[in-house]
Coordinates of C-alpha atoms and ligand atoms in Angstrom, one line a residue:
M1269 CA 0.0 0.0 0.0
F1270 CA 2.7 2.4 1.1
N1271 CA 4.8 1.4 -1.9
N1272 CA 2.0 2.1 -4.4
K1273 CA 1.3 5.5 -2.9
L1274 CA 5.0 6.3 -3.3
L1275 CA 5.1 5.2 -6.8
I1276 CA 2.0 7.2 -7.7
T1277 CA 3.5 10.4 -6.0
F1278 CA 6.8 9.8 -7.8
L1279 CA 5.0 9.3 -11.3
T1280 CA 3.0 12.5 -10.7
V1281 CA 5.9 14.5 -9.8
F1282 CA 8.0 13.1 -12.6
S1283 CA 5.4 13.7 -15.2
A1284 CA 4.7 17.2 -14.1
I1285 CA 8.4 18.0 -14.4
F1286 CA 8.6 16.3 -17.7
F1287 CA 5.5 18.1 -19.0
S1288 CA 6.7 21.6 -17.9
A1289 CA 10.1 20.9 -19.4
E1290 CA 8.4 20.2 -22.7
V1291 CA 6.1 23.2 -22.5
F1292 CA 8.8 25.7 -21.5
G1293 CA 11.4 24.2 -23.8
F1294 CA 14.2 23.2 -21.4
S1295 CA 13.8 19.4 -21.9
N1296 CA 16.9 17.6 -23.1
T1297 CA 14.9 14.8 -24.5
A1298 CA 12.8 17.0 -26.7
D1299 CA 15.3 19.6 -27.7
S1300 CA 18.9 18.2 -27.7
G1301 CA 19.2 17.9 -31.5
W1302 CA 20.9 20.4 -33.7
K1303 CA 18.9 23.4 -34.9
A1304 CA 20.0 25.9 -37.5
S1305 CA 21.1 29.2 -35.9
P1306 CA 18.2 31.7 -36.4
K1307 CA 20.7 34.5 -36.6
L1308 CA 22.6 32.8 -39.4
A1309 CA 19.4 31.8 -41.3
E1310 CA 18.2 35.3 -41.0
A1311 CA 21.6 36.8 -42.3
L1312 CA 21.6 34.3 -45.2
M1313 CA 18.0 35.1 -46.1
K1314 CA 18.9 38.8 -46.4
Q1315 CA 21.8 37.9 -48.8
R1316 CA 19.6 35.6 -50.9
P1317 CA 15.9 36.4 -50.4
E1318 CA 14.8 33.8 -53.0
T1319 CA 16.4 31.0 -50.9
N1320 CA 14.5 29.4 -48.0
Y1321 CA 16.4 29.0 -44.7
S1322 CA 13.5 28.6 -42.5
E1323 CA 12.1 25.3 -41.3
Q1324 CA 8.6 26.9 -41.0
R1325 CA 8.8 27.4 -44.8
V1326 CA 9.8 23.9 -45.8
P1327 CA 6.7 22.6 -47.8
K1328 CA 4.8 19.5 -46.8
Y1329 CA 6.2 16.6 -49.0
T1330 CA 5.9 12.8 -49.3
L1331 CA 9.1 10.9 -50.1
P1332 CA 9.0 8.0 -52.6
N1333 CA 9.1 4.8 -50.8
P1334 CA 12.4 2.9 -51.5
L1335 CA 10.8 -0.3 -50.5
V1336 CA 7.8 -0.3 -53.0
L1337 CA 8.4 -1.4 -56.6
S1338 CA 7.2 0.9 -59.4
D1339 CA 4.2 -1.5 -59.9
G1340 CA 3.2 -0.9 -56.3
T1341 CA 4.4 -4.3 -54.9
K1342 CA 6.1 -3.9 -51.5
V1343 CA 9.7 -5.0 -51.2
T1344 CA 9.8 -7.4 -48.2
N1345 CA 13.0 -9.4 -48.8
A1346 CA 16.7 -8.8 -49.7
G1347 CA 16.4 -10.7 -53.0
T1348 CA 13.7 -8.5 -54.4
W1349 CA 15.6 -5.4 -53.3
Q1350 CA 18.8 -6.7 -55.0
T1351 CA 17.3 -8.0 -58.2
K1352 CA 14.4 -5.7 -58.7
R1353 CA 14.1 -2.5 -56.7
R1354 CA 17.8 -1.6 -56.6
P1355 CA 18.1 -1.8 -60.4
E1356 CA 14.9 0.2 -60.8
I1357 CA 16.1 3.0 -58.5
L1358 CA 19.6 3.0 -60.1
E1359 CA 17.9 3.4 -63.5
L1360 CA 15.7 6.3 -62.2
F1361 CA 18.9 8.1 -61.1
R1362 CA 20.6 7.5 -64.3
K1363 CA 17.7 8.6 -66.3
Y1364 CA 16.6 11.7 -64.4
V1365 CA 19.4 12.9 -62.3
Y1366 CA 23.1 12.1 -63.1
G1367 CA 22.7 10.7 -66.7
R1368 CA 23.9 7.5 -68.2
A1369 CA 27.7 6.8 -68.3
P1370 CA 29.2 3.9 -70.3
I1371 CA 28.7 0.6 -68.3
D1372 CA 31.6 -1.5 -69.4
K1373 CA 35.2 -0.4 -68.6
P1374 CA 37.0 1.1 -71.7
K1375 CA 38.4 -1.8 -73.7
N1376 CA 41.8 -0.3 -74.4
M1377 CA 42.4 1.6 -71.1
T1378 CA 46.0 1.4 -69.9
F1379 CA 47.7 1.9 -66.5
K1380 CA 51.3 3.3 -66.3
V1381 CA 53.0 3.6 -63.0
F1382 CA 55.4 6.5 -63.7
D1383 CA 56.5 7.0 -60.1
L1384 CA 57.3 4.5 -57.4
D1385 CA 59.1 5.5 -54.2
R1386 CA 59.1 3.1 -51.3
N1387 CA 60.8 5.5 -49.0
A1388 CA 58.5 8.6 -49.5
L1389 CA 57.7 11.1 -46.7
D1390 CA 60.8 10.1 -44.7
G1391 CA 60.1 6.4 -45.0
L1392 CA 56.5 6.7 -43.7
A1393 CA 55.0 5.8 -47.1
T1394 CA 55.2 4.2 -50.5
R1395 CA 54.3 6.8 -53.1
K1396 CA 52.9 5.7 -56.4
Q1397 CA 51.6 7.9 -59.4
V1398 CA 49.8 6.1 -62.0
T1399 CA 48.5 7.5 -65.4
V1400 CA 45.2 5.9 -66.4
N1401 CA 44.8 6.4 -70.1
F1402 CA 41.1 5.9 -70.8
T1403 CA 41.4 5.0 -74.4
G1404 CA 45.0 3.9 -74.6
K1405 CA 45.5 6.5 -77.3
K1406 CA 48.4 9.0 -77.0
D1407 CA 46.2 12.1 -77.2
G1408 CA 43.1 10.6 -75.4
P1409 CA 41.9 11.7 -72.0
K1410 CA 43.9 10.6 -69.0
M1411 CA 44.0 11.0 -65.3
D1412 CA 46.8 10.7 -62.9
I1413 CA 46.3 8.9 -59.5
L1414 CA 48.5 9.9 -56.6
I1415 CA 48.8 7.1 -54.1
Y1416 CA 50.4 6.9 -50.6
L1417 CA 50.5 3.7 -48.8
P1418 CA 51.7 3.2 -45.2
N1419 CA 54.9 1.3 -44.9
A1420 CA 54.4 0.2 -41.4
V1421 CA 51.3 -2.0 -42.3
K1422 CA 51.3 -5.4 -43.9
K1423 CA 50.1 -5.1 -47.6
P1424 CA 47.5 -5.1 -49.0
V1425 CA 46.1 -2.1 -47.1
P1426 CA 42.6 -0.5 -47.0
A1427 CA 42.5 2.9 -48.7
F1428 CA 40.5 6.0 -49.1
V1429 CA 40.0 7.4 -52.6
I1430 CA 39.1 11.0 -53.1
L1431 CA 38.8 13.4 -55.9
N1432 CA 40.6 16.8 -55.3
F1433 CA 39.8 20.3 -56.5
G1434 CA 43.2 21.7 -57.2
G1435 CA 45.4 19.0 -58.7
N1436 CA 47.2 16.2 -56.9
H1437 CA 50.2 18.5 -56.1
T1438 CA 48.0 20.6 -53.9
I1439 CA 47.3 17.9 -51.3
H1440 CA 50.8 17.7 -49.9
P1441 CA 54.0 19.7 -50.4
D1442 CA 56.0 16.6 -51.5
P1443 CA 58.0 18.0 -54.4
A1444 CA 57.9 14.6 -56.2
I1445 CA 54.1 15.0 -56.9
K1446 CA 53.6 15.8 -60.5
L1447 CA 52.4 19.3 -61.0
S1448 CA 49.1 19.2 -62.8
E1449 CA 49.2 20.6 -66.4
N1450 CA 45.4 20.6 -66.9
W1451 CA 42.8 23.4 -66.8
M1452 CA 42.2 24.8 -63.3
R1453 CA 39.4 27.0 -61.9
P1454 CA 40.7 30.5 -61.4
G1455 CA 40.9 32.4 -58.2
S1456 CA 43.3 30.3 -56.1
K1457 CA 46.8 30.8 -55.1
G1458 CA 49.3 29.5 -57.7
V1459 CA 46.8 29.4 -60.7
V1460 CA 47.5 31.8 -63.5
K1461 CA 45.5 31.7 -66.7
N1462 CA 43.7 28.5 -65.7
R1463 CA 47.1 26.6 -65.1
A1464 CA 48.8 25.7 -61.9
N1465 CA 52.3 26.7 -61.0
E1466 CA 54.7 25.7 -58.1
E1467 CA 53.1 28.2 -55.8
S1468 CA 50.1 25.9 -55.6
R1469 CA 52.0 22.9 -54.3
G1470 CA 50.6 21.8 -51.0
R1471 CA 48.0 24.6 -51.0
G1472 CA 45.1 22.3 -50.1
R1473 CA 46.9 20.3 -47.5
A1474 CA 44.6 21.2 -44.6
R1475 CA 41.9 18.9 -46.2
F1476 CA 44.3 16.0 -46.5
P1477 CA 45.9 14.9 -43.3
V1478 CA 48.2 12.6 -45.2
E1479 CA 50.6 11.6 -42.4
K1480 CA 47.6 11.0 -40.0
I1481 CA 45.9 8.7 -42.4
L1482 CA 49.0 6.7 -43.1
K1483 CA 49.8 6.3 -39.4
R1484 CA 46.3 4.9 -38.8
G1485 CA 47.2 2.2 -41.4
Y1486 CA 45.2 3.5 -44.4
G1487 CA 46.2 4.3 -47.8
L1488 CA 45.3 7.4 -49.6
A1489 CA 44.6 7.7 -53.4
T1490 CA 43.6 10.9 -55.0
I1491 CA 42.8 12.3 -58.5
Y1492 CA 42.4 15.8 -59.8
Y1493 CA 38.7 15.9 -60.8
G1494 CA 39.6 18.2 -63.9
D1495 CA 41.6 15.3 -65.4
I1496 CA 38.3 13.5 -65.9
D1497 CA 36.2 16.5 -66.9
P1498 CA 37.1 20.2 -66.5
D1499 CA 34.5 21.9 -64.2
F1500 CA 32.9 24.4 -66.7
H1501 CA 30.2 24.2 -69.1
D1502 CA 31.5 23.9 -72.6
G1503 CA 28.8 21.8 -74.2
F1504 CA 30.7 18.6 -73.2
K1505 CA 33.5 19.2 -75.7
N1506 CA 36.3 18.4 -73.3
G1507 CA 37.3 15.7 -70.8
V1508 CA 35.9 12.2 -71.3
H1509 CA 32.5 13.2 -72.7
P1510 CA 33.3 13.6 -76.4
V1511 CA 35.3 10.4 -76.4
F1512 CA 32.7 8.2 -74.8
D1513 CA 29.4 10.0 -75.6
K1514 CA 26.9 8.2 -77.7
L1515 CA 25.3 10.7 -79.9
I1516 CA 22.0 10.3 -81.8
D1517 CA 21.9 12.2 -85.0
G1518 CA 24.8 14.2 -83.7
E1519 CA 22.9 15.2 -80.5
R1520 CA 23.5 14.3 -76.8
K1521 CA 20.4 12.6 -75.4
P1522 CA 18.5 14.1 -72.3
D1523 CA 19.8 11.3 -70.2
A1524 CA 23.5 11.7 -71.3
W1525 CA 25.8 11.9 -68.4
G1526 CA 26.7 15.3 -66.9
S1527 CA 30.0 16.1 -65.1
I1528 CA 29.1 14.4 -61.8
G1529 CA 28.4 11.3 -63.9
A1530 CA 31.8 11.6 -65.4
W1531 CA 33.7 12.2 -62.2
A1532 CA 32.0 9.2 -60.7
W1533 CA 32.8 7.1 -63.8
G1534 CA 36.5 8.1 -63.3
L1535 CA 36.4 7.0 -59.7
S1536 CA 35.3 3.5 -61.0
R1537 CA 38.3 3.5 -63.4
A1538 CA 40.6 4.2 -60.4
M1539 CA 39.0 1.1 -58.8
D1540 CA 39.8 -0.8 -62.0
Y1541 CA 43.4 0.2 -61.4
F1542 CA 43.3 -0.8 -57.6
E1543 CA 42.2 -4.2 -58.7
T1544 CA 45.5 -4.7 -60.4
D1545 CA 47.7 -3.3 -57.5
D1546 CA 48.6 -6.0 -55.0
D1547 CA 49.4 -3.3 -52.3
I1548 CA 45.9 -2.2 -52.1
D1549 CA 43.1 -4.1 -50.5
N1550 CA 40.5 -3.5 -53.2
K1551 CA 37.8 -5.1 -51.0
R1552 CA 38.3 -2.3 -48.6
V1553 CA 38.3 0.9 -50.5
A1554 CA 36.4 3.8 -49.2
V1555 CA 35.3 6.5 -51.8
L1556 CA 35.1 10.0 -50.3
G1557 CA 34.3 13.5 -51.5
H1558 CA 33.6 17.0 -50.3
S1559 CA 30.8 19.2 -51.7
R1560 CA 30.2 18.7 -55.4
L1561 CA 32.7 15.8 -55.1
G1562 CA 30.7 14.5 -52.1
K1563 CA 27.7 14.3 -54.6
T1564 CA 30.1 12.5 -56.9
A1565 CA 31.2 10.1 -54.2
L1566 CA 27.6 9.1 -53.4
W1567 CA 26.8 8.5 -57.0
A1568 CA 30.1 6.6 -57.6
G1569 CA 29.3 4.3 -54.6
A1570 CA 25.7 3.8 -55.6
R1571 CA 26.6 2.7 -59.1
D1572 CA 29.8 0.8 -58.3
E1573 CA 29.3 -1.8 -55.6
R1574 CA 33.1 -2.4 -55.5
F1575 CA 33.5 0.6 -53.2
A1576 CA 33.1 -0.9 -49.7
F1577 CA 32.4 2.4 -47.9
V1578 CA 31.1 5.7 -49.1
I1579 CA 31.6 9.0 -47.5
S1580 CA 29.7 12.2 -48.5
N1581 CA 31.1 15.4 -46.9
N1582 CA 28.8 18.5 -46.9
S1583 CA 27.4 17.4 -50.3
G1584 CA 24.0 19.2 -50.1
C1585 CA 21.6 19.5 -53.1
G1586 CA 22.0 16.5 -55.6
G1587 CA 24.1 14.9 -52.9
A1588 CA 22.8 13.8 -49.5
A1589 CA 20.2 16.4 -49.0
L1590 CA 16.5 15.7 -49.7
S1591 CA 15.4 17.8 -52.7
R1592 CA 11.8 18.0 -51.7
R1593 CA 12.6 20.2 -48.6
R1594 CA 13.6 23.0 -50.9
F1595 CA 15.8 24.4 -48.0
G1596 CA 19.0 26.2 -49.1
E1597 CA 20.1 25.3 -52.6
T1598 CA 17.3 24.0 -54.7
V1599 CA 17.2 21.8 -57.9
E1600 CA 16.4 24.9 -60.0
R1601 CA 19.3 27.0 -58.5
I1602 CA 21.8 24.2 -58.9
N1603 CA 20.8 23.5 -62.5
K1604 CA 21.0 27.2 -63.4
S1605 CA 24.4 27.7 -61.7
F1606 CA 26.0 24.4 -62.9
P1607 CA 24.1 23.4 -66.0
H1608 CA 26.7 20.8 -66.8
W1609 CA 26.6 18.8 -63.5
F1610 CA 23.5 16.7 -64.0
C1611 CA 21.7 15.3 -67.1
E1612 CA 19.4 17.5 -69.1
N1613 CA 16.3 15.6 -67.8
F1614 CA 17.0 16.8 -64.3
K1615 CA 16.2 20.4 -65.4
K1616 CA 12.5 19.3 -66.0
Y1617 CA 12.3 19.1 -62.2
N1618 CA 13.3 22.8 -61.6
G1619 CA 10.7 24.0 -59.0
K1620 CA 8.9 20.6 -59.4
E1621 CA 10.7 18.4 -56.9
D1622 CA 7.6 16.6 -55.9
D1623 CA 7.4 15.1 -59.4
L1624 CA 10.9 13.6 -59.2
P1625 CA 10.6 9.8 -59.1
V1626 CA 13.4 9.7 -56.7
D1627 CA 14.7 11.6 -53.7
Q1628 CA 18.2 11.6 -52.2
H1629 CA 17.4 9.0 -49.5
M1630 CA 17.1 6.6 -52.3
L1631 CA 20.7 7.4 -53.4
I1632 CA 22.0 6.4 -49.9
A1633 CA 19.7 3.3 -50.0
L1634 CA 21.6 2.2 -53.1
I1635 CA 24.7 1.9 -51.1
A1636 CA 23.1 -0.6 -48.6
P1637 CA 24.2 -2.7 -46.9
R1638 CA 27.7 -1.2 -47.3
P1639 CA 28.6 1.4 -44.6
V1640 CA 28.0 5.1 -45.7
Y1641 CA 28.9 8.2 -43.7
V1642 CA 27.2 11.5 -44.3
T1643 CA 28.3 14.8 -42.7
S1644 CA 26.9 18.3 -42.3
A1645 CA 28.3 21.5 -41.0
D1646 CA 26.5 24.0 -38.6
G1647 CA 27.3 26.9 -40.9
D1648 CA 26.6 25.2 -44.1
L1649 CA 22.8 25.8 -44.4
W1650 CA 23.1 26.1 -48.2
A1651 CA 23.6 22.3 -48.1
D1652 CA 20.6 21.7 -45.7
P1653 CA 22.0 19.8 -42.8
R1654 CA 18.6 18.5 -41.7
G1655 CA 17.8 17.4 -45.2
E1656 CA 21.0 15.4 -45.2
F1657 CA 20.2 13.8 -41.8
L1658 CA 16.7 13.0 -43.0
A1659 CA 17.9 11.3 -46.2
C1660 CA 20.1 9.0 -44.0
K1661 CA 17.1 8.3 -41.7
N1662 CA 14.9 7.5 -44.7
A1663 CA 17.5 5.3 -46.2
A1664 CA 17.7 3.2 -43.0
P1665 CA 14.7 0.8 -43.6
V1666 CA 16.6 -0.5 -46.7
Y1667 CA 19.6 -1.3 -44.5
Q1668 CA 17.4 -3.0 -42.0
L1669 CA 15.8 -5.1 -44.7
L1670 CA 19.3 -6.2 -45.6
G1671 CA 19.9 -7.3 -42.1
V1672 CA 22.2 -4.6 -40.8
D1673 CA 21.6 -1.7 -38.5
G1674 CA 20.5 1.5 -40.2
L1675 CA 21.3 4.8 -38.5
G1676 CA 20.8 4.0 -34.9
V1677 CA 18.9 7.2 -34.0
K1678 CA 15.6 8.7 -34.9
Q1679 CA 16.4 12.4 -34.1
M1680 CA 19.0 14.7 -35.5
P1681 CA 22.0 14.5 -33.1
G1682 CA 23.4 17.5 -31.3
L1683 CA 26.3 19.5 -32.7
D1684 CA 29.7 17.6 -32.8
K1685 CA 27.9 14.4 -31.6
P1686 CA 28.7 11.8 -34.3
V1687 CA 26.2 9.0 -34.7
Q1688 CA 28.3 5.9 -35.4
K1689 CA 26.3 3.0 -34.0
G1690 CA 24.8 1.6 -37.2
T1691 CA 25.9 1.2 -40.8
I1692 CA 24.9 4.6 -41.6
G1693 CA 27.1 7.1 -39.8
Y1694 CA 26.3 10.8 -39.6
H1695 CA 27.5 14.0 -37.9
V1696 CA 26.9 17.8 -37.9
R1697 CA 30.0 19.5 -37.0
S1698 CA 30.8 23.1 -35.8
G1699 CA 32.0 25.4 -38.5
G1700 CA 31.4 25.9 -42.2
H1701 CA 31.5 24.3 -45.5
N1702 CA 34.8 22.4 -45.5
L1703 CA 36.5 19.0 -45.1
T1704 CA 38.5 19.1 -41.8
Q1705 CA 40.6 17.0 -39.6
Y1706 CA 37.6 16.3 -37.4
D1707 CA 35.7 14.9 -40.4
W1708 CA 38.7 12.7 -41.3
Q1709 CA 38.9 11.5 -37.7
Q1710 CA 35.3 10.4 -37.8
F1711 CA 35.6 8.7 -41.1
M1712 CA 38.7 6.7 -39.9
D1713 CA 36.9 5.7 -36.7
F1714 CA 34.0 4.5 -38.6
A1715 CA 36.2 2.7 -41.2
D1716 CA 38.2 1.0 -38.3
M1717 CA 34.9 -0.6 -36.9
H1718 CA 33.5 -1.6 -40.3
F1719 CA 36.8 -2.6 -42.2
V1720 CA 37.9 -4.8 -39.3
T1721 CA 34.8 -6.9 -39.7
M1722 CA 35.2 -7.0 -43.5
G1723 CA 38.9 -8.0 -43.1
R1724 CA 37.8 -11.1 -41.1
N1725 CA 35.5 -12.3 -43.9
Ligands
LIG663 C1 28.4 25.4 -54.5 C2 27.3 24.6 -55.0 C3 27.1 23.4 -54.1 C4 28.4 22.7 -53.7 C5 29.6 23.7 -53.7 C6 31.0 23.1 -53.9 O1 28.5 26.6 -55.3 O2 26.0 25.4 -55.0 O3 26.1 22.5 -54.6 O4 28.6 21.6 -54.5 O5 29.5 24.6 -54.7 O6 31.2 22.0 -54.6 O7 31.9 23.6 -53.5

């Protein structure tokens, strides 16, 4: 009797505290997740009044269900996902978003290791530089892969592959890295008339903690994205497009691949090389990218199942963020600013996101059951952090169907509180649009967990 009374009193007091906490907004349970800074949102809205930075103005939307076939049948087992729904979704992304790249690897492609130093970086690493010639022809398009592998670890080693924005020589001051001779975006140190000079060597090293990566037992491979396709709209006359495009009556089709499609295709060609290199564990290669190259990493990992782990850093619209939220950058904005990134069909969805047969949670679902890690940054509202989180959350049912844990949380985590319990990792970090040491640290922690299990298989 006495115990019951005590229990009732306790419950009453507890629920009163909990209720008032909810009402007055000081509950940790209800409010601990990340929220966009209202001040920042307001400032950004002043800069770009046409852009929505307010959660209240996110329209009501319904996401397409990744676990329902286009004929309405529910997908209830892994077999149906793998043989029917996955190919269906992949095709939708090819047709309406990124465009169609050649499926087979180029017949006459060659790999030439033009630099091999087993005593690089004071003995810490083996450095290789490899030219991938896509057509095998002297004047055909080529890309150079710069590879550092840790010497202290038994080969083959797991590795990260990442496209870079400034040329391979910008990721580290190592004087032996070949200086890129290709077209460069203007406006950065050491770039004159769209060409790099010695001043740009090591310029981007803050984003590439090479020594740290090597000391943790991982290799790092990187490629200048402009080797595959220079990042400006020239009607697809340069890079790999003119060589591999299939024209109909001299015209590109509305589902022909854009630049993101080409960059992702280039990453698959790097994987073709890794498969020939005995020092690299090609079953444990993580593909990683920042921003537009984060969009690219997701698409590369979605279309090529050889990538064991996929990482999208601050990828935003056309990457990890849900398009239907229309928060920050929108489909219309991105297609207008970067008409060469996606396929022509994607432009039909400018301002008509609800008509898209896919949304970006389905891109993440295509990676299942392989580990994927998505990041956002507190100051990067243009990329819609919440939209990036929600895409992960809505991809999780596919992971669960395939027998692995999804995201492990239902609510957006707090700032700098990485979620790494499941097979989908996520964090929103302090700071702005960038790829930081903090991000790398999380990727390596997550890779440690997942690659160890894979290594045992
Ligand atoms: C922005 C673009 C984003 C993002 C970024 C980047 O201008 O709007 O989608 O990709 O560029 O790649 O740096």
